[in-house]
Coordinates of C-alpha atoms in Angstrom, one line a residue:
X669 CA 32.5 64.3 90.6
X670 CA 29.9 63.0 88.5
X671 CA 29.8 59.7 90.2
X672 CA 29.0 61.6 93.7
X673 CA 26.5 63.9 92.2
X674 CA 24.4 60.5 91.1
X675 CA 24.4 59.3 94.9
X676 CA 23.6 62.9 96.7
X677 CA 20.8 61.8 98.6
X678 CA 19.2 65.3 98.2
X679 CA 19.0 65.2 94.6
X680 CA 17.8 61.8 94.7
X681 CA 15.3 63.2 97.1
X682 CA 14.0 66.2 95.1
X683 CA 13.4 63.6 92.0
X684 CA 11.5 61.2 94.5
X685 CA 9.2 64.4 95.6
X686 CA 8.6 65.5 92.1
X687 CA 7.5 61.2 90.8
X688 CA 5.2 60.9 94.3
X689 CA 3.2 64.1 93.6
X690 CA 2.6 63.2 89.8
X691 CA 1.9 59.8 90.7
X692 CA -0.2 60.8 93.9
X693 CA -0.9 64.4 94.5
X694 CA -4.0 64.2 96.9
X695 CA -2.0 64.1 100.2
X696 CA 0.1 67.3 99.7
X697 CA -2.4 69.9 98.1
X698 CA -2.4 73.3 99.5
X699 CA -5.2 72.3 102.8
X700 CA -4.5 68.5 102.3
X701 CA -4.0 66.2 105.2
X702 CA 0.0 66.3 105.1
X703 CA -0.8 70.2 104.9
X704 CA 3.0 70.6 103.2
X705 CA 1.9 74.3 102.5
X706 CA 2.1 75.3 105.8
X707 CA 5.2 73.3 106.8
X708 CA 6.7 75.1 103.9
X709 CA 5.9 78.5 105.0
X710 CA 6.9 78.2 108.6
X711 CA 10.1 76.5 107.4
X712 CA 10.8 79.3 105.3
X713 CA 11.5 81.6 108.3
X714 CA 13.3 78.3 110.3
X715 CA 15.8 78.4 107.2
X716 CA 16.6 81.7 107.3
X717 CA 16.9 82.1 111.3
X718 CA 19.2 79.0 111.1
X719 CA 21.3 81.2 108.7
X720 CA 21.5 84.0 110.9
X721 CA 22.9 82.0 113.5
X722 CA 25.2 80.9 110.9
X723 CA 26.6 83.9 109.4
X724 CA 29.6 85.3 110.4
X725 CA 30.2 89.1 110.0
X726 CA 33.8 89.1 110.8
X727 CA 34.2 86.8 107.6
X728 CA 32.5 89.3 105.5
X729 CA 34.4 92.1 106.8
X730 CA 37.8 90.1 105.7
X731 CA 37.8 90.7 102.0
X732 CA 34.8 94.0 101.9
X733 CA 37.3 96.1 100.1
X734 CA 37.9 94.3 97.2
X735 CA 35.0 96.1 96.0
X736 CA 35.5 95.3 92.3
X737 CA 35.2 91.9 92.4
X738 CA 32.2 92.4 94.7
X739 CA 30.8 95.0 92.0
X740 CA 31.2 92.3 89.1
X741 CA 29.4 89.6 91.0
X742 CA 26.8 91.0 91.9
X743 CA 26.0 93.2 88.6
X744 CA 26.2 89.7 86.7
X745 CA 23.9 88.2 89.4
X746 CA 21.1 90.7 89.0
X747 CA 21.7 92.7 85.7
X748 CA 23.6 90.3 83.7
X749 CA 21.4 87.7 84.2
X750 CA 17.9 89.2 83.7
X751 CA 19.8 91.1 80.6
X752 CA 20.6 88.1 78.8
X753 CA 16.9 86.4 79.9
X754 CA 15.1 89.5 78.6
X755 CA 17.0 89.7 75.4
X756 CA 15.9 86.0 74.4
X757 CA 12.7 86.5 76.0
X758 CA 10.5 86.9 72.8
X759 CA 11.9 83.6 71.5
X760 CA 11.6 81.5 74.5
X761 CA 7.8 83.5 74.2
X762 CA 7.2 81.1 71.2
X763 CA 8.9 77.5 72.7
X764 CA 8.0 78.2 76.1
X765 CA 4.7 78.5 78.1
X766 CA 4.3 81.6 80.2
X767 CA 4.5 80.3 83.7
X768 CA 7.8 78.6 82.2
X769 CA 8.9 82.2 81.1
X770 CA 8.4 83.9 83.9
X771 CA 10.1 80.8 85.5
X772 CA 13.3 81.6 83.5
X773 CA 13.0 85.0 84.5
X774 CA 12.9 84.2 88.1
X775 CA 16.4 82.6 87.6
X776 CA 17.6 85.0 86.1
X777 CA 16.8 87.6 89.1
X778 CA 17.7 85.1 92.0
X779 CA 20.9 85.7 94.2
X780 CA 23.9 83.2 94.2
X781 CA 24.2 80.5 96.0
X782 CA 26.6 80.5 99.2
X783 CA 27.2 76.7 99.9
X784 CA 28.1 75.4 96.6
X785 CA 29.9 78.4 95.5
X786 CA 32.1 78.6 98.5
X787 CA 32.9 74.7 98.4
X788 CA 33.6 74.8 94.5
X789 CA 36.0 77.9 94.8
X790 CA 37.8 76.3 97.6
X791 CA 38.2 73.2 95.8
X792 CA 39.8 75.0 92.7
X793 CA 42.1 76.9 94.8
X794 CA 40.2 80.2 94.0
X795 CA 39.6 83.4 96.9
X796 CA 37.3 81.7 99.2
X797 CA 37.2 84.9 101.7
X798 CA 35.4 86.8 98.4
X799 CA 32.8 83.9 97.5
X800 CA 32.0 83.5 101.2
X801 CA 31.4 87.3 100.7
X802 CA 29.6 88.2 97.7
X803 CA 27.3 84.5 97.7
X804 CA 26.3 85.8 101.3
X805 CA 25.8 89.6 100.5
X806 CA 23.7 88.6 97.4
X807 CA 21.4 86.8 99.3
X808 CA 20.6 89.7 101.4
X809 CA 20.5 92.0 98.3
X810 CA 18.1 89.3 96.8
X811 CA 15.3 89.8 99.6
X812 CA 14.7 93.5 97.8
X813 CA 15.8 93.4 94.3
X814 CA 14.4 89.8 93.1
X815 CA 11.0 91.1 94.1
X816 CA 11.9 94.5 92.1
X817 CA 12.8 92.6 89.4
X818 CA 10.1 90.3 89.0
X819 CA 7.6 93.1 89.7
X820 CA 9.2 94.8 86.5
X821 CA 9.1 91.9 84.4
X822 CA 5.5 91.0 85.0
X823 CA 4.5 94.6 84.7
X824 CA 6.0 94.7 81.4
X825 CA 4.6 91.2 80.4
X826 CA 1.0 92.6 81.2
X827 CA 0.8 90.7 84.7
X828 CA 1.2 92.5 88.0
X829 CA 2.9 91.9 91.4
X830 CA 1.8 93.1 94.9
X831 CA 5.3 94.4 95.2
X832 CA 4.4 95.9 98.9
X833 CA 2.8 92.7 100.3
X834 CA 5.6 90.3 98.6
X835 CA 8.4 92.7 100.3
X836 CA 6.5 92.6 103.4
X837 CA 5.9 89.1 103.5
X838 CA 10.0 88.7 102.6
X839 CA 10.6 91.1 105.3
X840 CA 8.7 89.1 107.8
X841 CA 9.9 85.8 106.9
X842 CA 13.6 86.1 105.7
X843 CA 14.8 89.5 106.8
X844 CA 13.8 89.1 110.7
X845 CA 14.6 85.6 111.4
X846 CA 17.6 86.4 109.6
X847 CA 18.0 89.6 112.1
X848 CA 16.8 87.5 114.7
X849 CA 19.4 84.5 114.5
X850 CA 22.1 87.4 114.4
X851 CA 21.2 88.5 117.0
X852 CA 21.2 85.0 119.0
X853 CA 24.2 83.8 117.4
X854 CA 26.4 84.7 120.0
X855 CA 24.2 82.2 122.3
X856 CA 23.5 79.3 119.4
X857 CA 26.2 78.9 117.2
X858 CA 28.1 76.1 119.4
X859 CA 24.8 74.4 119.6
X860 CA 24.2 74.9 115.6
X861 CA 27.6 74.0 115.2
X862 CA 27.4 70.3 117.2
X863 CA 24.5 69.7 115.3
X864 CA 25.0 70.9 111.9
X865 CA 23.7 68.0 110.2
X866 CA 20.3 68.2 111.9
X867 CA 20.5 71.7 110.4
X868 CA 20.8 70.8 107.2
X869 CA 18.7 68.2 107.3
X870 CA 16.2 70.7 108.4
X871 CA 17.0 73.3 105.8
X872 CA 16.8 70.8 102.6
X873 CA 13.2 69.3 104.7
X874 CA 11.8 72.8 104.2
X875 CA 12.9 72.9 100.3
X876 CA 11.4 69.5 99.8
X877 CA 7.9 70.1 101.5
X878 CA 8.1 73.4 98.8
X879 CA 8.8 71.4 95.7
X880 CA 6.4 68.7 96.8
X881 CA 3.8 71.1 97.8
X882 CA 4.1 72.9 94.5
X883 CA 4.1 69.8 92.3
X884 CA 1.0 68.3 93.8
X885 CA -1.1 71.6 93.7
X886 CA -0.2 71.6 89.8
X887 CA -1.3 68.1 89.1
X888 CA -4.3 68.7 90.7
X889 CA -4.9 71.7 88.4
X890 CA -4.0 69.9 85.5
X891 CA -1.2 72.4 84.5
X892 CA 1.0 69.2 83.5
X893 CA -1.4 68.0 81.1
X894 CA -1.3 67.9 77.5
X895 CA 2.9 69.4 77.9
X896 CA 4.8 67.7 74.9
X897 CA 7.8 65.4 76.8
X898 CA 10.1 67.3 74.8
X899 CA 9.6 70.0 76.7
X900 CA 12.1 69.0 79.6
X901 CA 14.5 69.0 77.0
X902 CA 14.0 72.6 76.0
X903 CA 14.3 73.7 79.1
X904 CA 17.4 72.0 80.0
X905 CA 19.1 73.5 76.3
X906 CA 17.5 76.9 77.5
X907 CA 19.7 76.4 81.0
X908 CA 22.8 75.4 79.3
X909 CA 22.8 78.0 76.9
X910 CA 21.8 80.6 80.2
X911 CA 25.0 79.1 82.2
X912 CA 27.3 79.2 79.2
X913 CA 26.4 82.6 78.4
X914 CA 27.2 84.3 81.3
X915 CA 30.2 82.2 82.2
X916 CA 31.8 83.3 78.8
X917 CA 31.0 86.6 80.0
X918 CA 32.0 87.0 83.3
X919 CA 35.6 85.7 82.8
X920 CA 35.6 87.9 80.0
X921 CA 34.7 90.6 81.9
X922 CA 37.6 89.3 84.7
X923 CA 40.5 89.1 82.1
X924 CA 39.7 92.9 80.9
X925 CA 39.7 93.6 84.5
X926 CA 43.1 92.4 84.8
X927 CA 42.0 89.9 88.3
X928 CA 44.7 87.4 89.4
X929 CA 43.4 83.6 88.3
X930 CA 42.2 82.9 92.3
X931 CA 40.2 86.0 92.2
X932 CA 39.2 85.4 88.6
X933 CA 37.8 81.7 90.1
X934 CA 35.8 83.5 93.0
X935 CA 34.2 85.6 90.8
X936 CA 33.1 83.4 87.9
X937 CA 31.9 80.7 90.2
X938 CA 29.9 83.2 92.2
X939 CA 28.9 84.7 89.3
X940 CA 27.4 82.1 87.2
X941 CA 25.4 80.1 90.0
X942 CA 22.0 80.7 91.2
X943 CA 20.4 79.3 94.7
X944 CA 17.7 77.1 95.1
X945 CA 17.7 77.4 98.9
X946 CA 16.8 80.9 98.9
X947 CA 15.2 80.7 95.3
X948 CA 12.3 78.1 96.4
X949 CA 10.8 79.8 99.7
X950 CA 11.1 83.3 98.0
X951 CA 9.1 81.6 94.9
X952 CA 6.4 80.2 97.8
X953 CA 6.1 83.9 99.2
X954 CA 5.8 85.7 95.6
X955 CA 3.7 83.1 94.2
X956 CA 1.6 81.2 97.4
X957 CA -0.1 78.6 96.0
X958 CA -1.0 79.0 92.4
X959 CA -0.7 75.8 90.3
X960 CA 1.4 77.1 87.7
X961 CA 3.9 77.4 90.6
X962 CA 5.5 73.8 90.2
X963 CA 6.3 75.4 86.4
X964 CA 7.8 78.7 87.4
X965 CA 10.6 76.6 90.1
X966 CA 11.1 73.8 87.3
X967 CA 14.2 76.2 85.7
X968 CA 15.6 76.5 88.9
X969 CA 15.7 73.4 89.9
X970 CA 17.2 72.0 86.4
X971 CA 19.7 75.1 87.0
X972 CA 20.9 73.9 89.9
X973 CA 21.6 70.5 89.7
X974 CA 23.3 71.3 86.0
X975 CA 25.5 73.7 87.9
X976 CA 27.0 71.3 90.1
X977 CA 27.7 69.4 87.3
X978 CA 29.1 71.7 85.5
X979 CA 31.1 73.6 87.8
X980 CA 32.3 71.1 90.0
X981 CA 33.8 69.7 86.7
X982 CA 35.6 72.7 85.8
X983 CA 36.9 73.3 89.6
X984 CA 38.1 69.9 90.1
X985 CA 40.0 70.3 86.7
X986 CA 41.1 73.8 87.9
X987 CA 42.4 71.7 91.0
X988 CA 44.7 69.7 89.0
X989 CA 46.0 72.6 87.6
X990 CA 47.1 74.6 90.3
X991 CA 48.2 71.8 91.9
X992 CA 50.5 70.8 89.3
X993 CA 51.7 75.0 88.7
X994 CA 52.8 74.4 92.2
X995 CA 54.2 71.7 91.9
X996 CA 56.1 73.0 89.1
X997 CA 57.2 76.2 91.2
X998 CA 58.3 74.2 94.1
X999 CA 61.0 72.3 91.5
X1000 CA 62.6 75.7 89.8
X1001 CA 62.7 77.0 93.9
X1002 CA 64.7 73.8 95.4
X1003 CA 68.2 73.2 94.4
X1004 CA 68.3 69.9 92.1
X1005 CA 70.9 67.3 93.6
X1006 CA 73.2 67.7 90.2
X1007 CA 73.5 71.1 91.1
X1008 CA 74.6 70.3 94.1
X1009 CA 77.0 67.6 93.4
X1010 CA 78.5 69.7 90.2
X1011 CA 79.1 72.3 93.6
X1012 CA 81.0 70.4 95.5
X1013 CA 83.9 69.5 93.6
X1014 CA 83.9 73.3 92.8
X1015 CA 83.9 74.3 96.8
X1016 CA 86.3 71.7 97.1
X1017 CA 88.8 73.3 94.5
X1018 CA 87.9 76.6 95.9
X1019 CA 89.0 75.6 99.4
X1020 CA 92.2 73.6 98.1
X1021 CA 93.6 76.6 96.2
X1022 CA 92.6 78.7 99.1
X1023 CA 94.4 77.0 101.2
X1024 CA 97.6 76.8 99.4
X1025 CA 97.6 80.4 98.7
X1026 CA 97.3 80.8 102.3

């Protein structure tokens, strides 16, 4: 798994965007001759109309009544998360600088991820018609209450948030291309379908004009200079500690619940991630272009590519498992050949003495 996750071309990617715009930030500031701001902002609603076309109803609608798994992912998704971040909040006050904080926070208020966490519970033999569920739901839940969220948290750290405009501007850019691509799925989905890598490539195009956009803007500003180097270090211990955290808790939470092991894999991996594809263009509508953006989407970023990591650890190891269980099961159910040779001597002296009785 590791070895893969070195060689993903889009991580590789997202490192190579964040060296060119410290090394040379001139050609993708906000108004700059690349003009990535606006390629980001239009791509924003391209992703989400693609993801419209995408999404399938009828695959929701398979596993909507198991409504307490669905209530445990998504209260750990946008209560347990911004909990646990709030709670810690006044000591990563003191490590941390503030657009870093409010960074963390954003995590914390972010919907799952659907790709990842739909692959990883497949791969670990978990419920995959509940994680295609709740990671979709929760990113239509996160359009409204990520924005609510955030507009608490900065309220109550003295800052403030055009909560109207930002949920307009989500409305407009996520919500109708969304409705839109719905709407014309019927008409695009074979053509989506044949070219699905395009598509992707598209989608992860859009996510790299945002990180490169926002990184150049803040070297411009200076908001990188004078940070200590340790400082990527605190934030990754600050994400490992976040991800461990509410792991622990979730499956916790799962064995009280009494949930079978596949459902218990569902939820937990649902549970526990966070999504940079709907994190970064919701970060580039709430924020625009201010320089301490690039510092707000650094947690994030570190969160996701961690999570893979971690998680697809854990599922391939859950693999193995359940692969040898059933393995295991399959043995006890088939007859062993002793058996059967021990039987038929038996049936043989059965038949014998029946037929000299007879």
């Amino acid at each position: 798994m590791l070895s893969r996750l070195k060689l993903d071309p889009f991580l590789v990617a997202l490192a190579a965007a964040v060296i060119l715009a410290l090394a040379w930030p001139a050609p993708g500031v906000s108004g700059g001759p690349l003009h990535a701001d606006k390629a980001a902002s239009w791509g924003v609603a391209v992703i989400f109309f693609l993801y419209g076309v995408s999404l399938s109803a009828r695959r929701l609608l398979e596993s909507a009544t198991r409504w307490k798994l669905h209530l445990v992912v998504q209260l750990a998704t946008f209560a347990l998360f911004p909990a646990v971040v709030a709670l810690v909040m006044p000591l990563l006050g003191r490590v941390l600088p503030e657009a870093l904080c409010i960074g963390f926070f954003f995590l914390a208020a972010l919907p799952s991820t659907v790709s990842s966490s739909v692959a990883m519970t497949s791969l670990a033999r978990g419920n995959v018609p509940v994680a295609i569920f709740n990671a979709s739901i929760s990113s239509i839940i996160g359009v409204f209450v990520t924005p609510l969220l955030m507009a608490w948290y900065l309220h109550a750290a003295g800052d403030g948030l055009d909560l109207q405009g930002v949920i307009l501007k989500l409305v407009l850019m996520v919500i109708l291309p969304l409705a839109v691509g719905q709407l014309l799925r019927p008409l695009l989905l074979r053509l989506v379908e044949r070219h699905r890598s395009l598509v992707r490539a598209a989608d992860r195009t859009v996510i790299l004009a945002i990180v490169y956009n926002s990184f150049c803007d803040s070297v411009a500003a200076g908001v990188w200079k004078g940070q200590s180097p340790l400082l990527l270090v605190e934030i990754v211990a600050c994400v490992l500690l976040l991800f461990a955290a509410v792991y622990v808790i979730v499956q916790l939470a799962c064995r009280l619940l009494g949930f079978a092991e596949a459902d218990t894999t569902a939820v937990v991996f649902c549970a526990s991630k966070k999504s940079l594809a709907t994190g970064l263009p919701m970060a580039h509508v709430m924020f625009g272009a201010a320089p301490e953006l690039s510092l707000i989407i650094t947690p994030i970023m570190i969160y996701h590519f961690l999570q893979l990591v971690i998680v697809g650890v854990i599922a391939g190891r859950s693999a193995a498992r359940a692969d040898m269980l059933a393995a295991l099961a399959a043995e006890e159910t088939e007859p062993s050949l002793l058996a059967e040779e021990e039987a038929e001597p038996q049936l043989s002296r059965t038949a014998a003495g029946t037929h000299l009785s007879a």
